[in-house]
Tab-separated table of C-alpha atoms in Angstrom:
chain	number	residue	atom	x	y	z
B	60	UNK	CA	33.902	-2.697	38.800
B	61	UNK	CA	36.145	0.066	37.531
B	62	UNK	CA	38.407	2.290	39.597
B	63	UNK	CA	36.860	5.761	39.270
B	64	UNK	CA	38.500	9.178	39.425
B	65	UNK	CA	37.104	12.706	39.518
B	66	UNK	CA	37.645	14.237	36.047
B	67	UNK	CA	38.134	17.643	37.675
B	68	UNK	CA	40.737	16.955	40.385
B	69	UNK	CA	41.721	13.288	40.019
B	70	UNK	CA	40.392	12.235	43.435
B	71	UNK	CA	39.560	8.528	43.669
B	72	UNK	CA	35.832	7.875	43.714
B	73	UNK	CA	33.465	5.021	44.460
B	74	UNK	CA	30.776	3.806	42.081
B	75	UNK	CA	28.128	5.397	44.337
B	76	UNK	CA	29.575	8.953	44.485
B	77	UNK	CA	27.378	11.874	43.372
B	78	UNK	CA	29.762	14.545	44.677
B	79	UNK	CA	33.558	14.661	44.778
B	80	UNK	CA	34.478	15.074	48.439
B	81	UNK	CA	37.773	16.715	47.451
B	82	UNK	CA	36.772	19.465	44.989
B	83	UNK	CA	32.995	19.504	45.476
B	84	UNK	CA	32.154	18.788	41.817
B	85	UNK	CA	28.693	17.396	41.124
B	86	UNK	CA	29.029	13.949	39.577
B	87	UNK	CA	26.852	11.497	37.697
B	88	UNK	CA	27.470	7.985	36.443
B	89	UNK	CA	27.266	7.428	32.697
B	90	UNK	CA	26.480	3.827	31.790
B	91	UNK	CA	27.522	4.436	28.191
B	92	UNK	CA	30.952	5.691	29.256
B	93	UNK	CA	31.215	3.487	32.363
B	94	UNK	CA	32.571	6.566	34.116
B	95	UNK	CA	31.645	9.217	36.657
B	96	UNK	CA	31.322	12.551	34.849
B	97	UNK	CA	31.261	16.121	36.169
B	98	UNK	CA	27.940	17.910	35.722
B	99	UNK	CA	29.138	21.357	34.630
B	100	UNK	CA	27.796	24.665	33.251
B	101	UNK	CA	27.616	24.802	29.424
B	102	UNK	CA	30.832	26.809	29.140
B	103	UNK	CA	32.757	24.158	31.080
B	104	UNK	CA	31.066	21.044	29.708
B	105	UNK	CA	33.332	20.773	26.669
B	106	UNK	CA	36.163	19.522	28.846
B	107	UNK	CA	36.837	15.784	28.915
B	108	UNK	CA	34.855	14.003	31.589
B	109	UNK	CA	32.109	16.628	31.801
B	110	UNK	CA	28.488	16.894	30.664
B	111	UNK	CA	26.319	19.970	30.138
B	112	UNK	CA	24.051	20.621	33.134
B	113	UNK	CA	21.481	22.175	30.780
B	114	UNK	CA	21.123	18.793	29.030
B	115	UNK	CA	21.832	16.264	31.768
B	116	UNK	CA	20.869	15.753	35.389
B	117	UNK	CA	20.787	12.996	37.967
B	118	UNK	CA	18.085	10.327	37.949
B	119	UNK	CA	14.730	11.276	39.467
B	120	UNK	CA	15.437	8.599	42.090
B	121	UNK	CA	18.436	10.519	43.449
B	122	UNK	CA	16.898	10.798	46.917
B	123	UNK	CA	14.466	7.872	46.977
B	124	UNK	CA	16.940	5.256	45.702
B	125	UNK	CA	20.164	7.227	46.247
B	126	UNK	CA	20.709	6.894	42.494
B	127	UNK	CA	23.635	8.807	40.976
B	128	UNK	CA	23.101	7.822	37.328
B	129	UNK	CA	22.862	10.457	34.610
B	130	UNK	CA	19.744	11.009	32.513
B	131	UNK	CA	18.894	13.495	29.796
B	132	UNK	CA	16.693	16.368	30.925
B	133	UNK	CA	13.087	16.257	29.787
B	134	UNK	CA	9.736	17.925	30.430
B	135	UNK	CA	9.189	15.548	33.363
B	136	UNK	CA	11.585	13.886	35.796
B	137	UNK	CA	13.455	11.033	34.124
B	138	UNK	CA	14.500	7.657	35.502
B	139	UNK	CA	17.823	6.087	34.570
B	140	UNK	CA	18.175	2.757	32.754
B	141	UNK	CA	18.371	0.820	36.017
B	142	UNK	CA	15.592	2.566	37.937
B	143	UNK	CA	13.248	2.394	34.930
B	144	UNK	CA	13.348	-1.401	35.174
B	145	UNK	CA	11.685	-1.282	38.613
B	146	UNK	CA	7.983	-1.902	38.091
B	147	UNK	CA	6.823	-1.797	41.716
B	148	UNK	CA	8.264	-0.222	44.866
B	149	UNK	CA	6.987	0.414	48.428
B	150	UNK	CA	4.579	3.291	48.940
B	151	UNK	CA	5.885	6.570	50.309
B	152	UNK	CA	4.414	5.945	53.775
B	153	UNK	CA	6.442	2.767	54.289
B	154	UNK	CA	9.638	4.437	55.489
B	155	UNK	CA	11.220	1.178	56.703
B	156	UNK	CA	10.787	-0.531	53.351
B	157	UNK	CA	11.946	2.573	51.485
B	158	UNK	CA	15.269	2.462	53.328
B	159	UNK	CA	15.730	-1.141	52.174
B	160	UNK	CA	14.510	-0.130	48.719
B	161	UNK	CA	17.470	2.256	48.357
B	162	UNK	CA	19.834	-0.519	49.446
B	163	UNK	CA	18.299	-2.929	46.925
B	164	UNK	CA	18.472	-0.399	44.101
B	165	UNK	CA	22.147	0.173	44.867
B	166	UNK	CA	22.808	-3.549	44.426
B	167	UNK	CA	20.666	-3.616	41.269
B	168	UNK	CA	22.732	-0.838	39.690
B	169	UNK	CA	25.849	-2.971	40.134
B	170	UNK	CA	24.048	-5.831	38.433
B	171	UNK	CA	22.921	-3.693	35.473
B	172	UNK	CA	26.398	-2.188	35.062
B	173	UNK	CA	27.947	-5.665	34.923
B	174	UNK	CA	25.380	-6.926	32.407
B	175	UNK	CA	26.166	-3.874	30.284
B	176	UNK	CA	29.897	-4.605	30.519
B	177	UNK	CA	29.274	-8.201	29.458
B	178	UNK	CA	27.183	-6.848	26.549
B	179	UNK	CA	24.246	-9.046	27.516
B	180	UNK	CA	20.856	-7.907	26.188
B	181	UNK	CA	18.739	-6.068	28.744
B	182	UNK	CA	15.238	-6.152	27.263
B	183	UNK	CA	12.700	-4.297	29.379
B	184	UNK	CA	8.927	-4.556	29.586
B	185	UNK	CA	8.489	-1.656	27.161
B	186	UNK	CA	10.242	-3.669	24.428
B	187	UNK	CA	8.847	-7.081	25.344
B	188	UNK	CA	5.569	-6.572	27.270
B	189	UNK	CA	5.119	-10.266	28.096
B	190	UNK	CA	8.649	-11.429	28.884
B	191	UNK	CA	10.765	-8.305	29.267
B	192	UNK	CA	12.863	-7.684	32.371
B	193	UNK	CA	11.219	-5.896	35.303
B	194	UNK	CA	11.707	-5.744	39.072
B	195	UNK	CA	9.087	-5.785	41.806
B	196	UNK	CA	10.825	-4.665	45.008
B	197	UNK	CA	8.247	-5.339	47.705
B	198	UNK	CA	7.868	-5.048	51.460
B	199	UNK	CA	6.894	-8.216	53.344
B	200	UNK	CA	5.962	-6.303	56.486
B	201	UNK	CA	2.214	-6.717	55.887
B	202	UNK	CA	2.051	-9.441	53.228
B	203	UNK	CA	3.962	-12.519	52.131
B	204	UNK	CA	6.594	-11.834	49.467
B	205	UNK	CA	8.479	-14.566	47.657
B	206	UNK	CA	11.790	-13.681	46.056
B	207	UNK	CA	11.861	-15.263	42.616
B	208	UNK	CA	11.503	-14.947	38.853
B	209	UNK	CA	8.376	-15.217	36.706
B	210	UNK	CA	8.410	-14.542	32.956
B	211	UNK	CA	11.028	-11.809	33.176
B	212	UNK	CA	9.751	-10.238	36.419
B	213	UNK	CA	12.177	-10.485	39.326
B	214	UNK	CA	10.555	-10.115	42.746
B	215	UNK	CA	12.651	-9.301	45.791
B	216	UNK	CA	11.575	-9.266	49.422
B	217	UNK	CA	13.024	-5.997	50.721
B	218	UNK	CA	13.407	-7.554	54.167
B	219	UNK	CA	16.591	-9.013	52.632
B	220	UNK	CA	18.019	-5.503	52.902
B	221	UNK	CA	18.017	-5.806	56.690
B	222	UNK	CA	21.363	-7.252	57.763
B	223	UNK	CA	20.009	-8.994	60.867
B	224	UNK	CA	17.072	-10.568	59.050
B	225	UNK	CA	19.241	-11.707	56.150
B	226	UNK	CA	21.892	-13.190	58.451
B	227	UNK	CA	19.251	-15.068	60.424
B	228	UNK	CA	17.950	-16.573	57.186
B	229	UNK	CA	21.461	-17.431	56.046
B	230	UNK	CA	22.163	-19.317	59.263
B	231	UNK	CA	18.772	-21.048	59.398
B	232	UNK	CA	19.174	-22.227	55.789
B	233	UNK	CA	22.809	-23.234	56.349
B	234	UNK	CA	24.075	-20.991	53.549
B	235	UNK	CA	27.694	-19.800	53.392
B	236	UNK	CA	26.733	-16.619	51.536
B	237	UNK	CA	23.595	-14.462	51.227
B	238	UNK	CA	23.502	-10.896	49.853
B	239	UNK	CA	21.140	-8.676	47.889
B	240	UNK	CA	23.532	-8.649	44.959
B	241	UNK	CA	23.687	-12.437	45.132
B	242	UNK	CA	19.879	-12.623	44.928
B	243	UNK	CA	19.825	-10.357	41.890
B	244	UNK	CA	22.554	-12.341	40.147
B	245	UNK	CA	20.717	-15.602	40.811
B	246	UNK	CA	17.352	-14.358	39.582
B	247	UNK	CA	18.819	-12.733	36.469
B	248	UNK	CA	20.195	-16.178	35.666
B	249	UNK	CA	16.606	-17.410	35.303
B	250	UNK	CA	15.868	-14.480	33.001
B	251	UNK	CA	18.813	-15.296	30.770
B	252	UNK	CA	17.968	-18.994	30.701
B	253	UNK	CA	14.858	-18.463	28.659
B	254	UNK	CA	16.446	-15.633	26.640
B	255	UNK	CA	19.743	-17.357	25.784
B	256	UNK	CA	19.135	-21.102	26.247
B	257	UNK	CA	15.417	-21.817	25.965
B	258	UNK	CA	15.252	-20.356	22.446
B	259	UNK	CA	18.197	-22.415	21.118
B	260	UNK	CA	17.785	-26.173	20.462
B	261	UNK	CA	21.568	-26.663	20.498
B	262	UNK	CA	22.061	-24.847	23.794
B	263	UNK	CA	19.048	-26.615	25.272
B	264	UNK	CA	20.448	-30.027	24.359
B	265	UNK	CA	23.764	-29.218	26.044
B	266	UNK	CA	21.894	-27.816	29.051
B	267	UNK	CA	20.116	-31.154	29.464
B	268	UNK	CA	23.452	-32.963	29.407
B	269	UNK	CA	25.019	-30.756	32.082
B	270	UNK	CA	22.128	-29.677	34.313
B	271	UNK	CA	19.236	-32.033	33.581
B	272	UNK	CA	15.715	-31.566	32.252
B	273	UNK	CA	14.507	-27.978	32.878
B	274	UNK	CA	10.891	-29.140	32.508
B	275	UNK	CA	10.958	-31.416	35.561
B	276	UNK	CA	8.099	-30.766	37.994
B	277	UNK	CA	9.294	-27.687	39.866
B	278	UNK	CA	6.907	-27.899	42.824
B	279	UNK	CA	7.746	-31.547	43.415
B	280	UNK	CA	11.452	-30.710	43.339
B	281	UNK	CA	10.907	-27.832	45.765
B	282	UNK	CA	8.960	-30.001	48.199
B	283	UNK	CA	11.585	-32.743	48.017
B	284	UNK	CA	14.442	-30.308	48.616
B	285	UNK	CA	12.911	-28.756	51.721
B	286	UNK	CA	11.787	-32.078	53.159
B	287	UNK	CA	14.900	-34.157	52.387
B	288	UNK	CA	17.673	-31.603	51.818
B	289	UNK	CA	20.543	-31.917	49.381
B	290	UNK	CA	21.659	-35.435	48.409
B	291	UNK	CA	24.859	-36.847	49.839
B	292	UNK	CA	27.937	-35.889	47.866
B	293	UNK	CA	26.279	-32.872	46.263
B	294	UNK	CA	29.553	-30.914	46.532
B	295	UNK	CA	31.015	-32.986	43.676
B	296	UNK	CA	28.577	-31.646	41.076
B	297	UNK	CA	26.979	-28.452	42.380
B	298	UNK	CA	28.171	-25.039	43.498
B	299	UNK	CA	25.672	-24.916	46.390
B	300	UNK	CA	23.171	-27.193	48.121
B	301	UNK	CA	20.290	-25.132	46.690
B	302	UNK	CA	21.588	-25.868	43.190
B	303	UNK	CA	20.651	-29.524	43.738
B	304	UNK	CA	16.977	-28.681	44.012
B	305	UNK	CA	16.160	-28.438	40.271
B	306	UNK	CA	18.129	-28.056	36.999
B	307	UNK	CA	16.804	-24.508	36.663
B	308	UNK	CA	18.156	-23.607	40.102
B	309	UNK	CA	21.469	-25.269	39.307
B	310	UNK	CA	21.748	-23.022	36.244
B	311	UNK	CA	20.772	-19.878	38.176
B	312	UNK	CA	23.217	-20.607	41.014
B	313	UNK	CA	26.043	-21.303	38.549
B	314	UNK	CA	25.153	-18.190	36.556
B	315	UNK	CA	25.292	-16.085	39.730
B	316	UNK	CA	28.758	-17.418	40.528
B	317	UNK	CA	29.892	-16.646	36.998
B	318	UNK	CA	28.829	-13.030	37.571
B	319	UNK	CA	30.520	-13.004	41.007
B	320	UNK	CA	33.785	-14.118	39.437
B	321	UNK	CA	33.697	-11.814	36.415
B	322	UNK	CA	32.947	-8.671	38.420
B	323	UNK	CA	35.425	-9.454	41.210
B	324	UNK	CA	38.186	-10.134	38.684
B	325	UNK	CA	37.385	-6.874	36.918
B	326	UNK	CA	37.568	-4.945	40.193
B	327	UNK	CA	40.792	-6.679	41.231
B	328	UNK	CA	42.390	-5.831	37.884
B	329	UNK	CA	41.287	-2.186	38.191
B	330	UNK	CA	43.142	-1.953	41.509
B	331	UNK	CA	46.219	-3.785	40.301
B	332	UNK	CA	45.996	-7.108	42.136
B	333	UNK	CA	44.827	-9.194	39.174
B	334	UNK	CA	46.141	-9.346	35.620
B	335	UNK	CA	45.021	-6.548	33.299
B	336	UNK	CA	43.435	-9.197	31.092
B	337	UNK	CA	40.872	-9.844	33.824
B	338	UNK	CA	39.017	-6.620	33.025
B	339	UNK	CA	35.885	-6.500	30.907
B	340	UNK	CA	37.671	-4.108	28.529
B	341	UNK	CA	40.475	-6.584	27.804
B	342	UNK	CA	38.541	-9.837	27.968
B	343	UNK	CA	40.216	-12.839	26.421
B	344	UNK	CA	38.209	-14.339	23.554
B	345	UNK	CA	38.150	-17.798	22.030
B	346	UNK	CA	38.133	-21.378	23.352
B	347	UNK	CA	40.871	-20.707	25.915
B	348	UNK	CA	39.186	-17.675	27.463
B	349	UNK	CA	37.352	-19.558	30.204
B	350	UNK	CA	40.470	-21.453	31.293
B	351	UNK	CA	42.389	-18.160	31.417
B	352	UNK	CA	39.680	-16.606	33.576
B	353	UNK	CA	39.637	-19.506	36.044
B	354	UNK	CA	43.450	-19.573	36.173
B	355	UNK	CA	43.282	-15.946	37.330
B	356	UNK	CA	40.335	-16.493	39.682
B	357	UNK	CA	41.446	-19.444	41.798
B	358	UNK	CA	44.632	-17.888	43.262
B	359	UNK	CA	42.855	-14.540	43.685
B	360	UNK	CA	39.956	-16.128	45.595
B	361	UNK	CA	42.410	-17.970	47.832
B	362	UNK	CA	44.337	-14.767	48.537
B	363	UNK	CA	41.169	-12.792	49.281
B	364	UNK	CA	39.996	-15.499	51.679
B	365	UNK	CA	43.338	-15.348	53.503
B	366	UNK	CA	43.125	-11.535	53.715
B	367	UNK	CA	39.657	-11.820	55.231
B	368	UNK	CA	40.906	-14.348	57.790
B	369	UNK	CA	43.699	-11.941	58.709
B	370	UNK	CA	40.998	-9.431	59.621
B	371	UNK	CA	39.055	-12.007	61.646
B	372	UNK	CA	36.354	-12.278	58.970
B	373	UNK	CA	34.829	-15.283	57.239
B	374	UNK	CA	36.068	-16.221	53.777
B	375	UNK	CA	35.107	-13.747	51.074
B	376	UNK	CA	34.380	-16.575	48.618
B	377	UNK	CA	33.439	-19.639	50.724
B	378	UNK	CA	32.888	-21.976	47.800
B	379	UNK	CA	34.690	-24.826	46.039
B	380	UNK	CA	34.520	-25.170	42.262
B	381	UNK	CA	34.875	-28.873	41.387
B	382	UNK	CA	35.409	-29.954	37.743
B	383	UNK	CA	31.688	-30.622	37.154
B	384	UNK	CA	30.770	-27.085	38.253
B	385	UNK	CA	33.543	-25.576	36.139
B	386	UNK	CA	32.188	-27.441	33.119
B	387	UNK	CA	28.735	-25.979	33.747
B	388	UNK	CA	30.254	-22.536	34.140
B	389	UNK	CA	32.253	-23.018	30.929
B	390	UNK	CA	28.944	-23.646	29.148
B	391	UNK	CA	27.581	-20.322	30.463
B	392	UNK	CA	30.781	-18.537	29.456
B	393	UNK	CA	30.690	-20.047	25.960
B	394	UNK	CA	27.076	-18.982	25.391
B	395	UNK	CA	27.742	-15.410	26.548
B	396	UNK	CA	30.972	-15.172	24.555
B	397	UNK	CA	29.325	-16.579	21.428
B	398	UNK	CA	26.203	-14.417	21.549
B	399	UNK	CA	27.813	-11.133	22.564
B	400	UNK	CA	30.530	-11.367	19.893
B	401	UNK	CA	28.033	-12.092	17.101
B	402	UNK	CA	25.723	-9.149	16.173
B	403	UNK	CA	23.126	-11.401	14.532
B	404	UNK	CA	22.896	-13.723	17.544
B	405	UNK	CA	22.836	-10.749	19.912
B	406	UNK	CA	19.913	-9.228	18.000
B	407	UNK	CA	18.103	-12.566	18.153
B	408	UNK	CA	18.677	-12.787	21.921
B	409	UNK	CA	17.250	-9.282	22.321
B	410	UNK	CA	14.067	-10.093	20.384
B	411	UNK	CA	10.748	-10.625	22.225
B	412	UNK	CA	10.458	-14.064	23.779
B	413	UNK	CA	7.397	-16.256	23.433
B	414	UNK	CA	8.027	-18.692	26.242
B	415	UNK	CA	6.832	-19.043	29.845
B	416	UNK	CA	9.046	-19.814	32.831
B	417	UNK	CA	8.099	-19.580	36.503
B	418	UNK	CA	11.102	-20.140	38.743
B	419	UNK	CA	12.170	-19.396	42.308
């Protein structure tokens, strides 16, 4: 994530700011510019870093989802690119779920911004009615909600937005890490499997070599995992115990870690404690690019873990990346690098998909 500054006074800002606390300027995030811009009167909007308040405003979800993204003004209230992807939300009477809804949407905006930086296709339901990306953010207070992915629709149990509930689940499932952003990054991995891998015979063949057969009986694998647990020695080939459950989950877990690493490196570079080449803007291309990224990541992750321990906290990145996992991650990196640097392949990846996948 970038290091943001107020275009009016230079004050440092966070990604979530809608007002500069130093000069009082109204701010909005522009996904196209990857910057926070001042929302100014027409006479002042010609200055760099400003937009015309007669043409732009904040997302209609400013209060409901605490969204600070810019949208063009229209005859009716407009939703930003991220909020428009949400298909279902809690009803207005469910105040508890709505509080978690805002927390979830905040994490989702970070996800969408990173996907945009990586230049990955974000194909919504309006463009691909059967397999386009959509989010159902649901309350499990009165009904059972299963977090998962189904044909482009990502469902999230908003109870995950409650720190106590989420920590209890993390401990009961013996997980070293559990966050809303982590859930989104995992589930979006399923979405990109059928958009980037499932449509390519070459990529699918390599997937089978590294991860296994994606068509293995999913329910049988799920039952086996929760009755028997991860196999002995799983740490040699998988990034997490859950990744052992099914090849599709191995891919999604590895994909999520790829996104963790890319975004954390980008943020570290923005604040000067990682090489400038770690940013999305100055990404290294070619066969050596993955090795360069990992060479920057490993010492950074170690240093961040030691900083956390100095504050009495658990490790920031409590994971080990053995050679087998790095090879799987290299495959993900190569696909993304290949597709996003080739306009024809990118257009193909953004085309409607005619394939069904139901994954957890």
